[in-house]
PDB file of C-alpha atoms in Angstrom:
ATOM      1  CA  MET A   1     -10.787  16.592   6.811  1.00  0.00           C
ATOM      2  CA  PRO A   2      -8.747  19.650   5.487  1.00  0.00           C
ATOM      3  CA  HIS A   3     -11.869  21.639   4.762  1.00  0.00           C
ATOM      4  CA  ILE A   4     -13.399  20.693   8.136  1.00  0.00           C
ATOM      5  CA  LEU A   5     -10.222  22.030   9.715  1.00  0.00           C
ATOM      6  CA  VAL A   6     -10.554  25.245   7.808  1.00  0.00           C
ATOM      7  CA  ARG A   7     -14.099  25.688   9.122  1.00  0.00           C
ATOM      8  CA  PHE A   8     -12.899  25.234  12.681  1.00  0.00           C
ATOM      9  CA  MET A   9     -10.216  27.880  12.100  1.00  0.00           C
ATOM     10  CA  ALA A  10     -12.757  30.253  10.689  1.00  0.00           C
ATOM     11  CA  ILE A  11     -15.417  29.782  13.461  1.00  0.00           C
ATOM     12  CA  GLU A  12     -17.073  32.973  14.475  1.00  0.00           C
ATOM     13  CA  ASP A  13     -17.142  32.271  18.244  1.00  0.00           C
ATOM     14  CA  GLU A  14     -14.577  30.201  20.105  1.00  0.00           C
ATOM     15  CA  ARG A  15     -17.320  29.268  22.551  1.00  0.00           C
ATOM     16  CA  LYS A  16     -18.860  27.204  19.805  1.00  0.00           C
ATOM     17  CA  LEU A  17     -15.747  25.019  19.430  1.00  0.00           C
ATOM     18  CA  LYS A  18     -16.862  22.474  21.986  1.00  0.00           C
ATOM     19  CA  LEU A  19     -20.298  21.969  20.398  1.00  0.00           C
ATOM     20  CA  SER A  20     -18.673  21.890  16.933  1.00  0.00           C
ATOM     21  CA  ARG A  21     -16.171  19.275  18.088  1.00  0.00           C
ATOM     22  CA  ARG A  22     -18.960  17.085  19.357  1.00  0.00           C
ATOM     23  CA  VAL A  23     -20.981  17.421  16.229  1.00  0.00           C
ATOM     24  CA  ALA A  24     -17.999  16.754  13.965  1.00  0.00           C
ATOM     25  CA  SER A  25     -16.899  13.685  16.083  1.00  0.00           C
ATOM     26  CA  SER A  26     -20.420  12.264  16.209  1.00  0.00           C
ATOM     27  CA  TRP A  27     -20.735  12.626  12.385  1.00  0.00           C
ATOM     28  CA  VAL A  28     -17.426  10.962  11.715  1.00  0.00           C
ATOM     29  CA  VAL A  29     -18.497   7.938  13.851  1.00  0.00           C
ATOM     30  CA  ILE A  30     -21.925   7.747  11.980  1.00  0.00           C
ATOM     31  CA  SER A  31     -20.498   8.181   8.488  1.00  0.00           C
ATOM     32  CA  MET A  32     -17.665   5.715   9.020  1.00  0.00           C
ATOM     33  CA  GLY A  33     -20.078   3.247  10.663  1.00  0.00           C
ATOM     34  CA  VAL A  34     -22.441   3.490   7.721  1.00  0.00           C
ATOM     35  CA  ALA A  35     -19.517   2.955   5.303  1.00  0.00           C
ATOM     36  CA  ILE A  36     -18.490  -0.299   7.128  1.00  0.00           C
ATOM     37  CA  ILE A  37     -22.175  -1.444   7.086  1.00  0.00           C
ATOM     38  CA  ILE A  38     -22.404  -0.821   3.389  1.00  0.00           C
ATOM     39  CA  GLY A  39     -19.344  -3.010   2.902  1.00  0.00           C
ATOM     40  CA  LEU A  40     -20.726  -5.783   5.049  1.00  0.00           C
ATOM     41  CA  VAL A  41     -24.177  -5.694   3.253  1.00  0.00           C
ATOM     42  CA  GLY A  42     -22.513  -5.678  -0.090  1.00  0.00           C
ATOM     43  CA  SER A  43     -20.247  -8.679   0.886  1.00  0.00           C
ATOM     44  CA  ALA A  44     -23.400 -10.590   2.065  1.00  0.00           C
ATOM     45  CA  MET A  45     -25.354  -9.767  -1.074  1.00  0.00           C
ATOM     46  CA  THR A  46     -22.354 -10.965  -3.217  1.00  0.00           C
ATOM     47  CA  ARG A  47     -22.099 -14.279  -1.269  1.00  0.00           C
ATOM     48  CA  ALA A  48     -25.881 -14.769  -1.520  1.00  0.00           C
ATOM     49  CA  GLY A  49     -25.755 -14.258  -5.267  1.00  0.00           C
ATOM     50  CA  ALA A  50     -27.884 -11.035  -5.375  1.00  0.00           C
ATOM     51  CA  LEU A  51     -24.893  -9.284  -6.790  1.00  0.00           C
ATOM     52  CA  GLU A  52     -22.164 -10.630  -9.083  1.00  0.00           C
ATOM     53  CA  GLN A  53     -18.585 -10.721  -7.899  1.00  0.00           C
ATOM     54  CA  LEU A  54     -17.277  -7.179  -8.389  1.00  0.00           C
ATOM     55  CA  ALA A  55     -13.900  -6.544  -9.976  1.00  0.00           C
ATOM     56  CA  ASP A  56     -13.896  -3.127  -8.216  1.00  0.00           C
ATOM     57  CA  SER A  57     -15.297  -3.027  -4.778  1.00  0.00           C
ATOM     58  CA  GLU A  58     -15.599   0.765  -4.899  1.00  0.00           C
ATOM     59  CA  THR A  59     -18.701   0.384  -7.057  1.00  0.00           C
ATOM     60  CA  ILE A  60     -20.644  -1.628  -4.462  1.00  0.00           C
ATOM     61  CA  ILE A  61     -22.992   1.224  -3.390  1.00  0.00           C
ATOM     62  CA  VAL A  62     -23.757   1.961  -7.041  1.00  0.00           C
ATOM     63  CA  ARG A  63     -24.563  -1.722  -7.809  1.00  0.00           C
ATOM     64  CA  ILE A  64     -26.784  -1.860  -4.712  1.00  0.00           C
ATOM     65  CA  ALA A  65     -28.662   1.219  -5.872  1.00  0.00           C
ATOM     66  CA  SER A  66     -29.064  -0.279  -9.291  1.00  0.00           C
ATOM     67  CA  LEU A  67     -30.446  -3.533  -7.786  1.00  0.00           C
ATOM     68  CA  ILE A  68     -32.881  -1.499  -5.588  1.00  0.00           C
ATOM     69  CA  SER A  69     -34.165   0.399  -8.588  1.00  0.00           C
ATOM     70  CA  GLN A  70     -35.486  -2.870 -10.213  1.00  0.00           C
ATOM     71  CA  PHE A  71     -38.308  -3.198  -7.767  1.00  0.00           C
ATOM     72  CA  GLY A  72     -40.732  -0.450  -8.596  1.00  0.00           C
ATOM     73  CA  ALA A  73     -41.120   3.321  -8.641  1.00  0.00           C
ATOM     74  CA  ILE A  74     -40.478   4.007  -4.975  1.00  0.00           C
ATOM     75  CA  PRO A  75     -37.372   1.876  -4.731  1.00  0.00           C
ATOM     76  CA  ALA A  76     -36.158   3.587  -7.943  1.00  0.00           C
ATOM     77  CA  LEU A  77     -36.558   6.981  -6.238  1.00  0.00           C
ATOM     78  CA  VAL A  78     -34.635   5.680  -3.249  1.00  0.00           C
ATOM     79  CA  ALA A  79     -31.850   4.558  -5.586  1.00  0.00           C
ATOM     80  CA  GLY A  80     -31.830   8.001  -7.246  1.00  0.00           C
ATOM     81  CA  VAL A  81     -31.438   9.621  -3.847  1.00  0.00           C
ATOM     82  CA  ILE A  82     -28.439   7.343  -3.183  1.00  0.00           C
ATOM     83  CA  LEU A  83     -26.769   8.223  -6.454  1.00  0.00           C
ATOM     84  CA  ALA A  84     -27.540  11.904  -5.851  1.00  0.00           C
ATOM     85  CA  GLY A  85     -25.914  11.708  -2.443  1.00  0.00           C
ATOM     86  CA  ILE A  86     -22.798  10.210  -3.962  1.00  0.00           C
ATOM     87  CA  LEU A  87     -22.535  13.091  -6.501  1.00  0.00           C
ATOM     88  CA  ALA A  88     -23.306  15.723  -3.857  1.00  0.00           C
ATOM     89  CA  ALA A  89     -20.659  14.425  -1.516  1.00  0.00           C
ATOM     90  CA  THR A  90     -18.172  14.308  -4.428  1.00  0.00           C
ATOM     91  CA  MET A  91     -18.854  17.866  -5.599  1.00  0.00           C
ATOM     92  CA  SER A  92     -18.934  19.191  -1.980  1.00  0.00           C
ATOM     93  CA  THR A  93     -15.545  17.724  -1.232  1.00  0.00           C
ATOM     94  CA  ALA A  94     -14.038  18.747  -4.603  1.00  0.00           C
ATOM     95  CA  ASP A  95     -14.919  22.381  -4.363  1.00  0.00           C
ATOM     96  CA  SER A  96     -13.805  22.596  -0.718  1.00  0.00           C
ATOM     97  CA  GLN A  97     -10.471  20.959  -1.564  1.00  0.00           C
ATOM     98  CA  LEU A  98      -9.977  23.402  -4.474  1.00  0.00           C
ATOM     99  CA  LEU A  99     -10.644  26.367  -2.219  1.00  0.00           C
ATOM    100  CA  ALA A 100      -8.309  25.011   0.444  1.00  0.00           C
ATOM    101  CA  ALA A 101      -5.536  24.350  -2.140  1.00  0.00           C
ATOM    102  CA  SER A 102      -5.785  27.785  -3.686  1.00  0.00           C
ATOM    103  CA  SER A 103      -5.752  29.482  -0.307  1.00  0.00           C
ATOM    104  CA  SER A 104      -2.736  27.482   0.761  1.00  0.00           C
ATOM    105  CA  ILE A 105      -0.835  28.564  -2.415  1.00  0.00           C
ATOM    106  CA  SER A 106      -1.798  32.312  -2.248  1.00  0.00           C
ATOM    107  CA  GLN A 107      -1.686  32.723   1.514  1.00  0.00           C
ATOM    108  CA  ASP A 108       0.502  30.147   3.193  1.00  0.00           C
ATOM    109  CA  LEU A 109       3.047  29.677   0.429  1.00  0.00           C
ATOM    110  CA  GLY A 110       2.914  33.130  -1.202  1.00  0.00           C
ATOM    111  CA  ASN A 111       2.443  35.561   1.656  1.00  0.00           C
ATOM    112  CA  ASP A 112       3.876  33.625   4.618  1.00  0.00           C
ATOM    113  CA  PHE A 113       6.681  31.547   3.072  1.00  0.00           C
ATOM    114  CA  LEU A 114       7.809  33.536  -0.002  1.00  0.00           C
ATOM    115  CA  LYS A 115       6.897  36.886   1.534  1.00  0.00           C
ATOM    116  CA  ARG A 116       5.101  37.993  -1.584  1.00  0.00           C
ATOM    117  CA  ASN A 117       2.142  40.289  -1.287  1.00  0.00           C
ATOM    118  CA  PHE A 118      -0.714  38.258  -2.800  1.00  0.00           C
ATOM    119  CA  SER A 119      -3.583  40.380  -1.600  1.00  0.00           C
ATOM    120  CA  GLY A 120      -6.599  41.961  -3.206  1.00  0.00           C
ATOM    121  CA  LYS A 121      -6.885  41.482  -6.999  1.00  0.00           C
ATOM    122  CA  ARG A 122      -3.446  39.890  -7.322  1.00  0.00           C
ATOM    123  CA  GLY A 123      -4.385  37.270  -4.622  1.00  0.00           C
ATOM    124  CA  MET A 124      -7.667  36.551  -6.408  1.00  0.00           C
ATOM    125  CA  ILE A 125      -5.842  35.984  -9.728  1.00  0.00           C
ATOM    126  CA  VAL A 126      -3.297  33.645  -8.104  1.00  0.00           C
ATOM    127  CA  ALA A 127      -6.019  31.741  -6.268  1.00  0.00           C
ATOM    128  CA  ARG A 128      -8.093  31.299  -9.486  1.00  0.00           C
ATOM    129  CA  SER A 129      -5.023  30.333 -11.427  1.00  0.00           C
ATOM    130  CA  VAL A 130      -4.174  27.634  -8.960  1.00  0.00           C
ATOM    131  CA  MET A 131      -7.654  26.286  -9.077  1.00  0.00           C
ATOM    132  CA  ILE A 132      -7.540  26.017 -12.867  1.00  0.00           C
ATOM    133  CA  VAL A 133      -4.171  24.299 -12.779  1.00  0.00           C
ATOM    134  CA  ILE A 134      -5.281  21.730 -10.145  1.00  0.00           C
ATOM    135  CA  ALA A 135      -8.537  21.052 -12.165  1.00  0.00           C
ATOM    136  CA  ILE A 136      -6.470  20.420 -15.255  1.00  0.00           C
ATOM    137  CA  ILE A 137      -4.173  18.010 -13.393  1.00  0.00           C
ATOM    138  CA  ALA A 138      -7.229  16.259 -11.891  1.00  0.00           C
ATOM    139  CA  ALA A 139      -8.774  15.889 -15.360  1.00  0.00           C
ATOM    140  CA  PHE A 140      -5.487  14.393 -16.627  1.00  0.00           C
ATOM    141  CA  LEU A 141      -5.356  11.892 -13.710  1.00  0.00           C
ATOM    142  CA  ALA A 142      -8.992  10.890 -14.217  1.00  0.00           C
ATOM    143  CA  ARG A 143      -8.718  10.211 -18.001  1.00  0.00           C
ATOM    144  CA  ASP A 144      -8.064   6.523 -17.338  1.00  0.00           C
ATOM    145  CA  PRO A 145     -11.415   4.763 -16.804  1.00  0.00           C
ATOM    146  CA  ASP A 146      -9.657   1.846 -15.162  1.00  0.00           C
ATOM    147  CA  SER A 147      -7.891   3.815 -12.536  1.00  0.00           C
ATOM    148  CA  SER A 148      -8.906   3.497  -8.886  1.00  0.00           C
ATOM    149  CA  VAL A 149      -9.888   6.716  -7.148  1.00  0.00           C
ATOM    150  CA  PHE A 150      -9.978   4.885  -3.820  1.00  0.00           C
ATOM    151  CA  ARG A 151      -6.423   3.664  -4.062  1.00  0.00           C
ATOM    152  CA  VAL A 152      -5.122   7.133  -4.927  1.00  0.00           C
ATOM    153  CA  VAL A 153      -7.043   8.798  -2.139  1.00  0.00           C
ATOM    154  CA  SER A 154      -6.109   5.950   0.217  1.00  0.00           C
ATOM    155  CA  PHE A 155      -2.420   6.395  -0.478  1.00  0.00           C
ATOM    156  CA  ALA A 156      -2.597  10.167  -0.200  1.00  0.00           C
ATOM    157  CA  TRP A 157      -4.557   9.866   3.021  1.00  0.00           C
ATOM    158  CA  ALA A 158      -1.787   7.617   4.426  1.00  0.00           C
ATOM    159  CA  GLY A 159       0.799  10.130   3.643  1.00  0.00           C
ATOM    160  CA  PHE A 160      -1.133  12.957   5.260  1.00  0.00           C
ATOM    161  CA  GLY A 161      -2.037  10.912   8.338  1.00  0.00           C
ATOM    162  CA  ALA A 162       1.458   9.443   8.961  1.00  0.00           C
ATOM    163  CA  ALA A 163       3.247  12.755   8.321  1.00  0.00           C
ATOM    164  CA  PHE A 164       0.954  15.191  10.244  1.00  0.00           C
ATOM    165  CA  GLY A 165      -1.197  13.083  12.493  1.00  0.00           C
ATOM    166  CA  PRO A 166       1.360  12.054  15.125  1.00  0.00           C
ATOM    167  CA  VAL A 167       2.819  15.570  15.158  1.00  0.00           C
ATOM    168  CA  MET A 168      -0.524  17.105  15.939  1.00  0.00           C
ATOM    169  CA  LEU A 169      -1.317  14.597  18.647  1.00  0.00           C
ATOM    170  CA  MET A 170       1.961  15.006  20.374  1.00  0.00           C
ATOM    171  CA  ALA A 171       1.897  18.731  20.181  1.00  0.00           C
ATOM    172  CA  LEU A 172      -1.505  18.739  21.789  1.00  0.00           C
ATOM    173  CA  PHE A 173      -0.874  16.114  24.571  1.00  0.00           C
ATOM    174  CA  TRP A 174       2.871  15.999  25.284  1.00  0.00           C
ATOM    175  CA  LYS A 175       4.570  19.297  26.088  1.00  0.00           C
ATOM    176  CA  ARG A 176       8.036  17.749  26.003  1.00  0.00           C
ATOM    177  CA  SER A 177       7.761  17.324  22.205  1.00  0.00           C
ATOM    178  CA  THR A 178      10.196  19.538  20.284  1.00  0.00           C
ATOM    179  CA  LYS A 179      10.623  21.075  16.898  1.00  0.00           C
ATOM    180  CA  GLY A 180      13.286  18.455  16.063  1.00  0.00           C
ATOM    181  CA  GLY A 181      10.930  15.665  17.093  1.00  0.00           C
ATOM    182  CA  ALA A 182       8.099  17.124  14.966  1.00  0.00           C
ATOM    183  CA  LEU A 183      10.386  17.287  11.929  1.00  0.00           C
ATOM    184  CA  ALA A 184      11.657  13.802  12.446  1.00  0.00           C
ATOM    185  CA  GLY A 185       8.127  12.516  12.842  1.00  0.00           C
ATOM    186  CA  MET A 186       6.967  14.092   9.607  1.00  0.00           C
ATOM    187  CA  VAL A 187       9.931  12.814   7.683  1.00  0.00           C
ATOM    188  CA  VAL A 188       9.875   9.209   9.055  1.00  0.00           C
ATOM    189  CA  GLY A 189       6.045   9.091   8.667  1.00  0.00           C
ATOM    190  CA  GLY A 190       6.119  10.264   5.130  1.00  0.00           C
ATOM    191  CA  VAL A 191       9.034   8.038   4.051  1.00  0.00           C
ATOM    192  CA  MET A 192       7.646   4.920   5.743  1.00  0.00           C
ATOM    193  CA  VAL A 193       4.404   5.211   3.835  1.00  0.00           C
ATOM    194  CA  PHE A 194       6.362   4.751   0.617  1.00  0.00           C
ATOM    195  CA  VAL A 195       8.591   2.049   2.024  1.00  0.00           C
ATOM    196  CA  TRP A 196       5.732   0.021   3.328  1.00  0.00           C
ATOM    197  CA  LYS A 197       3.570   0.420   0.285  1.00  0.00           C
ATOM    198  CA  PHE A 198       6.171  -0.559  -2.289  1.00  0.00           C
ATOM    199  CA  LEU A 199       8.692  -2.616  -0.461  1.00  0.00           C
ATOM    200  CA  ILE A 200       7.100  -4.357   2.584  1.00  0.00           C
ATOM    201  CA  ALA A 201       3.439  -4.800   1.767  1.00  0.00           C
ATOM    202  CA  PRO A 202       4.105  -6.730  -1.565  1.00  0.00           C
ATOM    203  CA  MET A 203       5.685  -9.431   0.591  1.00  0.00           C
ATOM    204  CA  GLY A 204       2.128 -10.416   1.524  1.00  0.00           C
ATOM    205  CA  GLY A 205       0.934 -12.241   4.667  1.00  0.00           C
ATOM    206  CA  VAL A 206       0.906 -10.250   7.844  1.00  0.00           C
ATOM    207  CA  TRP A 207       2.887  -7.493   6.088  1.00  0.00           C
ATOM    208  CA  ALA A 208       0.033  -6.724   3.620  1.00  0.00           C
ATOM    209  CA  ILE A 209      -1.678  -4.119   5.808  1.00  0.00           C
ATOM    210  CA  TYR A 210      -2.629  -0.538   5.130  1.00  0.00           C
ATOM    211  CA  GLU A 211       0.567   1.544   5.136  1.00  0.00           C
ATOM    212  CA  LEU A 212      -0.886   4.247   7.354  1.00  0.00           C
ATOM    213  CA  LEU A 213      -0.738   2.112  10.540  1.00  0.00           C
ATOM    214  CA  PRO A 214       2.941   1.167  10.569  1.00  0.00           C
ATOM    215  CA  ALA A 215       3.947   4.648   9.233  1.00  0.00           C
ATOM    216  CA  PHE A 216       1.960   6.279  12.004  1.00  0.00           C
ATOM    217  CA  CYS A 217       3.589   4.135  14.661  1.00  0.00           C
ATOM    218  CA  CYS A 218       7.094   4.785  13.319  1.00  0.00           C
ATOM    219  CA  ALA A 219       6.404   8.585  13.298  1.00  0.00           C
ATOM    220  CA  LEU A 220       5.309   8.459  16.907  1.00  0.00           C
ATOM    221  CA  VAL A 221       8.430   6.577  17.942  1.00  0.00           C
ATOM    222  CA  ALA A 222      10.614   9.031  15.994  1.00  0.00           C
ATOM    223  CA  ILE A 223       8.886  12.028  17.669  1.00  0.00           C
ATOM    224  CA  VAL A 224       9.463  10.590  21.154  1.00  0.00           C
ATOM    225  CA  VAL A 225      13.072   9.512  20.629  1.00  0.00           C
ATOM    226  CA  VAL A 226      14.227  12.787  18.918  1.00  0.00           C
ATOM    227  CA  SER A 227      12.397  14.958  21.391  1.00  0.00           C
ATOM    228  CA  LEU A 228      14.063  13.216  24.286  1.00  0.00           C
ATOM    229  CA  LEU A 229      17.488  13.528  22.616  1.00  0.00           C
ATOM    230  CA  THR A 230      17.054  17.256  21.908  1.00  0.00           C
ATOM    231  CA  PRO A 231      16.739  20.138  24.439  1.00  0.00           C
ATOM    232  CA  ALA A 232      13.390  20.666  25.937  1.00  0.00           C
ATOM    233  CA  PRO A 233      11.170  23.486  24.724  1.00  0.00           C
ATOM    234  CA  LYS A 234      11.658  26.945  26.194  1.00  0.00           C
ATOM    235  CA  GLN A 235       9.831  27.827  29.452  1.00  0.00           C
ATOM    236  CA  SER A 236       7.583  30.224  27.557  1.00  0.00           C
ATOM    237  CA  VAL A 237       6.451  27.421  25.322  1.00  0.00           C
ATOM    238  CA  LEU A 238       5.726  25.249  28.245  1.00  0.00           C
ATOM    239  CA  ASP A 239       3.794  28.015  29.965  1.00  0.00           C
ATOM    240  CA  LEU A 240       1.737  28.514  26.821  1.00  0.00           C
ATOM    241  CA  PHE A 241       1.028  24.704  26.672  1.00  0.00           C
ATOM    242  CA  ASP A 242      -0.223  24.743  30.275  1.00  0.00           C
ATOM    243  CA  GLU A 243      -2.284  27.854  29.696  1.00  0.00           C
ATOM    244  CA  VAL A 244      -4.002  26.342  26.584  1.00  0.00           C
ATOM    245  CA  LYS A 245      -4.503  23.053  28.463  1.00  0.00           C
ATOM    246  CA  GLN A 246      -6.293  24.851  31.304  1.00  0.00           C
TER     247      GLN A 246
END
């Protein structure tokens, strides 16, 4: 999602935003739907005995591809396309995330926050250095063959979603939201992800749900409460909101 957002920000013609939004939203529905179908098919194949019970459900698509490849040359080619698709998606996301991270450090953090002039050759050196550092850290994290990429990404996604998702939604659809409410939502959402993950979810039962949902709800409540308790935005901000909405 971060690199999709970057592409929206860099669009060449704002008149294409509506079409781009429709394409992106449609693709999300299709890709998420296919992901769910893969899980259902894998579960059915496991119950039917076509696949052994997996210790790691992340490998289900790889195991399905391996099973398909055992039925001749054409199915083997199909299985190869499936595996190639996995690698292509991984590499595409990895390089986009590296570029987004290096740009964030050199531009957002360096130029905007620290007020350092990271432009031209200096900016290129900083961006490349950040990419190298991130790659080294990633290699260090990936050294454990028993680690779960999905669990790491899932936890990180919960943090991003709970901290920034409610803020973005409220900023877009509720003009009474304030700076204080936004800060409260980011703090509450981010903290609640850790609280739910490590303190509440281990209790099991109805509490053992994905931490993004309760953290997201808590962040929404925090934004609404703090925004109502703090002064309303300036009239210029409200006018800008109405202008953009129109």
